[in-house]
mmCIF file of C-alpha atoms in Angstrom:
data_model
loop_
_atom_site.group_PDB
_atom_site.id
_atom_site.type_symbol
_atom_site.label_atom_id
_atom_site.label_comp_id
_atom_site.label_asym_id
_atom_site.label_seq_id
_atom_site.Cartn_x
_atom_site.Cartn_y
_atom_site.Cartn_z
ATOM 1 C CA UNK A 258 -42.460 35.064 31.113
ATOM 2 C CA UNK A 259 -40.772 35.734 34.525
ATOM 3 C CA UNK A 260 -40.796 32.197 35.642
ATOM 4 C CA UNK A 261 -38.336 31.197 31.700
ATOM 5 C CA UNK A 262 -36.117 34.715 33.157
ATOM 6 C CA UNK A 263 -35.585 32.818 36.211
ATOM 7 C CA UNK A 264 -34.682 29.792 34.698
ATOM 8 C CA UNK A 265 -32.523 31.473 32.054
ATOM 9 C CA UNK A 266 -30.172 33.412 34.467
ATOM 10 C CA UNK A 267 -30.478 30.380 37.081
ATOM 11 C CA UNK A 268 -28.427 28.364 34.091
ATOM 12 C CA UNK A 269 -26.076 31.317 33.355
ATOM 13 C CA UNK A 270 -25.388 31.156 36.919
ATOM 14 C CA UNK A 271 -24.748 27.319 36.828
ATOM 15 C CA UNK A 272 -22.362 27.306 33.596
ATOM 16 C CA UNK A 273 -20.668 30.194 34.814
ATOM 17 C CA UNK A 274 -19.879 28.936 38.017
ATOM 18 C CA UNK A 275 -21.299 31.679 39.763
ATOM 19 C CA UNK A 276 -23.443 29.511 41.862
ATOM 20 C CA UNK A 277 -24.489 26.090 42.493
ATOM 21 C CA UNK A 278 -27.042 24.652 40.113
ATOM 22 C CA UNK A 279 -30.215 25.616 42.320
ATOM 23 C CA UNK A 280 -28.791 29.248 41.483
ATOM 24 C CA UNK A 281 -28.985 29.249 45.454
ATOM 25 C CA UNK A 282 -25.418 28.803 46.415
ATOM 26 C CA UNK A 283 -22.561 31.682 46.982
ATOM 27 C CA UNK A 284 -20.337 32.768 43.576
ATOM 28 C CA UNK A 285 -17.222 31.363 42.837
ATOM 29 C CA UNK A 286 -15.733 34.694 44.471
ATOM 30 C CA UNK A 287 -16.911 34.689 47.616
ATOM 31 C CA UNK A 288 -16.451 31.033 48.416
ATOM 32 C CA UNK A 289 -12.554 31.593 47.299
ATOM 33 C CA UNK A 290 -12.630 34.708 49.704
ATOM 34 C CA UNK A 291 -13.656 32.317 52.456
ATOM 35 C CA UNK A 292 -11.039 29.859 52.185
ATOM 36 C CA UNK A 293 -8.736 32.669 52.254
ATOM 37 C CA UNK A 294 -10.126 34.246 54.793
ATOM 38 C CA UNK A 295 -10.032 31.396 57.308
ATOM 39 C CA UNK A 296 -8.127 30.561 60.178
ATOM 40 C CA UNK A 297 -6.588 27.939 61.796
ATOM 41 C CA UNK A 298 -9.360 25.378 63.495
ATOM 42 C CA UNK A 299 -11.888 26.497 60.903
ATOM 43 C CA UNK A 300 -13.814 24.162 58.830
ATOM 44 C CA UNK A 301 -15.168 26.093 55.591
ATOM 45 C CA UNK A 302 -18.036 24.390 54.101
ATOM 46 C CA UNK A 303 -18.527 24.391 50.177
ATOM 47 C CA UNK A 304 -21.905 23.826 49.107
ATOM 48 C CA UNK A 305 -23.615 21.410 46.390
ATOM 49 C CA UNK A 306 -22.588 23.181 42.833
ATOM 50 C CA UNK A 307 -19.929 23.427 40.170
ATOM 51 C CA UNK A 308 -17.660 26.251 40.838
ATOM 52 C CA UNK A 309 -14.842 28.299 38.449
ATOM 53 C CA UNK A 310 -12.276 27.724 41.120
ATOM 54 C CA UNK A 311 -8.606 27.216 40.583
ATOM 55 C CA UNK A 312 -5.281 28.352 42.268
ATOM 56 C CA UNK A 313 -6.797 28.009 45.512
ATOM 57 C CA UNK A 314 -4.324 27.794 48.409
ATOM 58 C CA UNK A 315 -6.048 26.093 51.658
ATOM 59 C CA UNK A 316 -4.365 27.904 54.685
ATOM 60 C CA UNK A 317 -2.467 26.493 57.410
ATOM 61 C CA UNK A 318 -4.617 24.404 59.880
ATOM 62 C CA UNK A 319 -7.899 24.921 58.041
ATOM 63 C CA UNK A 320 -10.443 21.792 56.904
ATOM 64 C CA UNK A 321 -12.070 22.126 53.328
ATOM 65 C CA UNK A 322 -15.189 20.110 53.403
ATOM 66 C CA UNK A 323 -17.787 19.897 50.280
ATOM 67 C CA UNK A 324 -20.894 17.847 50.196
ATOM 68 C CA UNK A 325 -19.591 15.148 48.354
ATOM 69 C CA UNK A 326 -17.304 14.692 45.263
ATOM 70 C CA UNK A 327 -20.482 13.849 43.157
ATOM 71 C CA UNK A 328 -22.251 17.356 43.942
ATOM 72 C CA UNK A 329 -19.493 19.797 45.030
ATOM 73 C CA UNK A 330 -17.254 20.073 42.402
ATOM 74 C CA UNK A 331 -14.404 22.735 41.095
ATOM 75 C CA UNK A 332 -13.534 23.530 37.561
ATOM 76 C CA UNK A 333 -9.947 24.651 37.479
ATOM 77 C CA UNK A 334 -9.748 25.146 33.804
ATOM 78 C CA UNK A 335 -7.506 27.528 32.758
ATOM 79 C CA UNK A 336 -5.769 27.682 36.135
ATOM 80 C CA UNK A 337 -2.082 26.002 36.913
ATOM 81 C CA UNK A 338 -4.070 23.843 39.781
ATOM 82 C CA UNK A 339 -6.995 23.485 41.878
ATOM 83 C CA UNK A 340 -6.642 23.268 45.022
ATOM 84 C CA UNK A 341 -2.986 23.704 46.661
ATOM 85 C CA UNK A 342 -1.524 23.188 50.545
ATOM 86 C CA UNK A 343 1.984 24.437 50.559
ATOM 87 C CA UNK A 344 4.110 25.222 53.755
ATOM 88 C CA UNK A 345 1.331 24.294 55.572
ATOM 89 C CA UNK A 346 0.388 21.824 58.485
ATOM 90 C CA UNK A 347 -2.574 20.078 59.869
ATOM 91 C CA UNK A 348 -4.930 21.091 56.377
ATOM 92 C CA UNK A 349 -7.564 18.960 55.272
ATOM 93 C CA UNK A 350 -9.486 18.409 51.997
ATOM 94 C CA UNK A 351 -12.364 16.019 51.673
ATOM 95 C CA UNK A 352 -15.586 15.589 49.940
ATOM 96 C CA UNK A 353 -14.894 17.329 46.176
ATOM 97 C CA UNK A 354 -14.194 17.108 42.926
ATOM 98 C CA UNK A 355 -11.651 18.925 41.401
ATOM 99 C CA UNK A 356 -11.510 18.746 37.421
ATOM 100 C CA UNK A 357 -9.791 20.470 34.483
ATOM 101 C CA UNK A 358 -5.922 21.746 36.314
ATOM 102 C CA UNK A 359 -2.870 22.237 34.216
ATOM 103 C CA UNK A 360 -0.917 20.660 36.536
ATOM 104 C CA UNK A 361 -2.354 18.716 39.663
ATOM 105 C CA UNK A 362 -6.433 18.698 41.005
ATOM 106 C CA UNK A 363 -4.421 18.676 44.476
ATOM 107 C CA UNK A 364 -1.260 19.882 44.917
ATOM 108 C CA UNK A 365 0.333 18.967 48.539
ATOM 109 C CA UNK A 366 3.390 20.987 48.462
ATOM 110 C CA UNK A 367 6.272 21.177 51.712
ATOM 111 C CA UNK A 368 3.394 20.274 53.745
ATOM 112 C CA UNK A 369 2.974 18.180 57.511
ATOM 113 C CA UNK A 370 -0.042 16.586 58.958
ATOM 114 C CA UNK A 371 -2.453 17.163 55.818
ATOM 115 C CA UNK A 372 -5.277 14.724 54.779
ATOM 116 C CA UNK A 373 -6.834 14.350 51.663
ATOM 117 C CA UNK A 374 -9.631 12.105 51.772
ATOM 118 C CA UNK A 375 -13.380 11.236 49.592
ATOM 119 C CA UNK A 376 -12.380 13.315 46.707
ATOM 120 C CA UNK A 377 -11.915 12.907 42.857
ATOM 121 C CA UNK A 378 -9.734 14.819 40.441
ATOM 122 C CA UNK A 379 -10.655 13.938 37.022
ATOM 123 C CA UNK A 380 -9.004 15.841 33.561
ATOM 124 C CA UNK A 381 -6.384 17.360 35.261
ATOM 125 C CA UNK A 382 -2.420 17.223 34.527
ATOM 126 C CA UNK A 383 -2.022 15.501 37.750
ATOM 127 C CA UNK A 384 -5.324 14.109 40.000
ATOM 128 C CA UNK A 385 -3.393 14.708 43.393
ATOM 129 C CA UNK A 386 0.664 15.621 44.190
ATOM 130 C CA UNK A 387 2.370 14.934 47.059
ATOM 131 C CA UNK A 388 5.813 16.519 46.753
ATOM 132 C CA UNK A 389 7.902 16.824 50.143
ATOM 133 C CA UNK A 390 5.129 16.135 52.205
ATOM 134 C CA UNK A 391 5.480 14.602 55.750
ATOM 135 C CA UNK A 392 3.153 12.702 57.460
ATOM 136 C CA UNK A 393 0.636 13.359 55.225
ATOM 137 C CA UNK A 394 -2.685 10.740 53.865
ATOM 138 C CA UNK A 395 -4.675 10.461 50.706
ATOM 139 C CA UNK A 396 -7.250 7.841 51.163
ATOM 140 C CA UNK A 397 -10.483 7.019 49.728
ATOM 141 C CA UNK A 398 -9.855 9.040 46.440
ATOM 142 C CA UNK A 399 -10.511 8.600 42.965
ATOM 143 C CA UNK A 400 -8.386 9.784 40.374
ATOM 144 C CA UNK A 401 -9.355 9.425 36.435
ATOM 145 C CA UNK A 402 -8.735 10.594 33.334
ATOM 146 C CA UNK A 403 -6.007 12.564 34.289
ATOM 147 C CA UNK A 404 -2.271 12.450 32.634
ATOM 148 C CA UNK A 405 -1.069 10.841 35.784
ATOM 149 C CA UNK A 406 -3.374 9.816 38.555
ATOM 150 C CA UNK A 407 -0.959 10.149 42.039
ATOM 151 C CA UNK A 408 2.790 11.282 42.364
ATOM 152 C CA UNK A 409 4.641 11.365 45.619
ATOM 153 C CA UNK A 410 7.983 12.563 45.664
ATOM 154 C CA UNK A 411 10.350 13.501 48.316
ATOM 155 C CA UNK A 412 7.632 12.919 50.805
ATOM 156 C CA UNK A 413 8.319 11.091 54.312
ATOM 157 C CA UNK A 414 5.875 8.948 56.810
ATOM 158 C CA UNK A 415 3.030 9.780 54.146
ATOM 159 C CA UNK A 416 0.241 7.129 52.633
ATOM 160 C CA UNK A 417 -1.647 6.576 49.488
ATOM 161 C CA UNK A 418 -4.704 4.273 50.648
ATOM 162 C CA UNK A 419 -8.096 3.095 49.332
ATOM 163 C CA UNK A 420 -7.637 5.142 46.084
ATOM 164 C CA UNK A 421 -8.700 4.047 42.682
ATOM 165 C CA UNK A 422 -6.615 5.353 39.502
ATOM 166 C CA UNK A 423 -8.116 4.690 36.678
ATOM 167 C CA UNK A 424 -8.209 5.652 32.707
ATOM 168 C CA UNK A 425 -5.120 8.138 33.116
ATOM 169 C CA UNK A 426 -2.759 8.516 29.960
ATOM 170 C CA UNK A 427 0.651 7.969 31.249
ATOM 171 C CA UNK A 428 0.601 6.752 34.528
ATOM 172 C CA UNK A 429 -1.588 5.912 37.841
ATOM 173 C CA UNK A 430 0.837 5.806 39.872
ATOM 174 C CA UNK A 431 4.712 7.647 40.429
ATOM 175 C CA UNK A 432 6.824 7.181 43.893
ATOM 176 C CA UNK A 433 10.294 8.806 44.009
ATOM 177 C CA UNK A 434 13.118 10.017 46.089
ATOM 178 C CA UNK A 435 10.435 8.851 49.117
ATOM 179 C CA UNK A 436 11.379 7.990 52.925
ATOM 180 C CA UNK A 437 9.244 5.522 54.665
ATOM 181 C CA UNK A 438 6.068 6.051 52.834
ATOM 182 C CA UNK A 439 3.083 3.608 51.797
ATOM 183 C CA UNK A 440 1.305 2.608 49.043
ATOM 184 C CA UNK A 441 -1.279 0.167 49.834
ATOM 185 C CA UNK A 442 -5.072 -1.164 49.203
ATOM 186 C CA UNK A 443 -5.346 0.819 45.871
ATOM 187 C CA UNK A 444 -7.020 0.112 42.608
ATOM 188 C CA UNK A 445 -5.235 0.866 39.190
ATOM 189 C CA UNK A 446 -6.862 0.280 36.283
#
């Protein structure tokens, strides 16, 4: 009887994102606590899970690292986006999956220096938006089954490379108002 308890709150834990599907991760709350709490330099480390995560702003100077976009992976339903950089410089994302946003999976927003690389936004608005950025990179990223897969607008000196956009409803693919940017080496399908 203990031993189906166990296994009963270890899969309340896993569909209510309060921990990653061993049950053995940290809850949704404290991981969002950490990336709040860090500081310049820091690399914050998300482990293997599905997490109730949205609205999350990744401070100035900080690296956001998962375990992989198949096995770390953030559910942003019911929140405007997942993940967001804005006034920032010299953030990193990589190694996630971001699903489920209102608006974007990754929102790069009046941002310099930030790289977005190995993840996937999937069933969001947007999969990843690049609006004013400077010098800023999304490569190796996957974007399906969103609205639109990638939008980069007013951005300068910034790249979208090695990406695949496929299976989104309106677009893959939306450059605008843009100063010496490239798009390059992508896949839309």
């Amino acid at each position: 009887m203990a031993k189906n308890r166990s296994v009963i709150i270890a899969l309340c834990a896993f569909v209510c994102g309060w921990a990653s599907p061993t049950g053995a991760g940290e809850s949704a709350e404290a991981l969002a606590k950490k990336i709040a709490d860090a500081k310049p330099g820091e690399t914050v480390t998300l482990p293997e899970g599905t997490f109730a995560l949205g609205d999350i702003r990744v401070p100035d100077g900080v690296a956001l690292r998962g375990a992989g976009f198949a096995k770390t992976v953030l559910d942003a339903r019911g929140h405007e986006d997942g993940l967001v950089v804005r006034g920032a410089a010299k953030a990193s994302i990589s190694d996630l999956a971001v699903r489920g946003a209102r608006g974007a999976g990754v929102r790069v927003e009046a941002s310099a220096d930030v790289t977005v690389t190995r993840v996937r936004c999937f069933g969001n608005g947007i999969g990843a938006a690049f609006l004013r950025a400077r010098g800023s990179r999304l490569d190796n990223a996957v974007l399906a089954g969103n609205h639109t897969g990638l939008v980069m607008s007013g951005c300068e000196k910034s790249v979208f490379v090695n990406c695949t956009a496929a299976d989104n409803q309106a677009l893959s693919l939306t450059v605008n108002d843009s100063k010496g940017c490239a798009v390059f080496n992508n896949l839309f399908v």
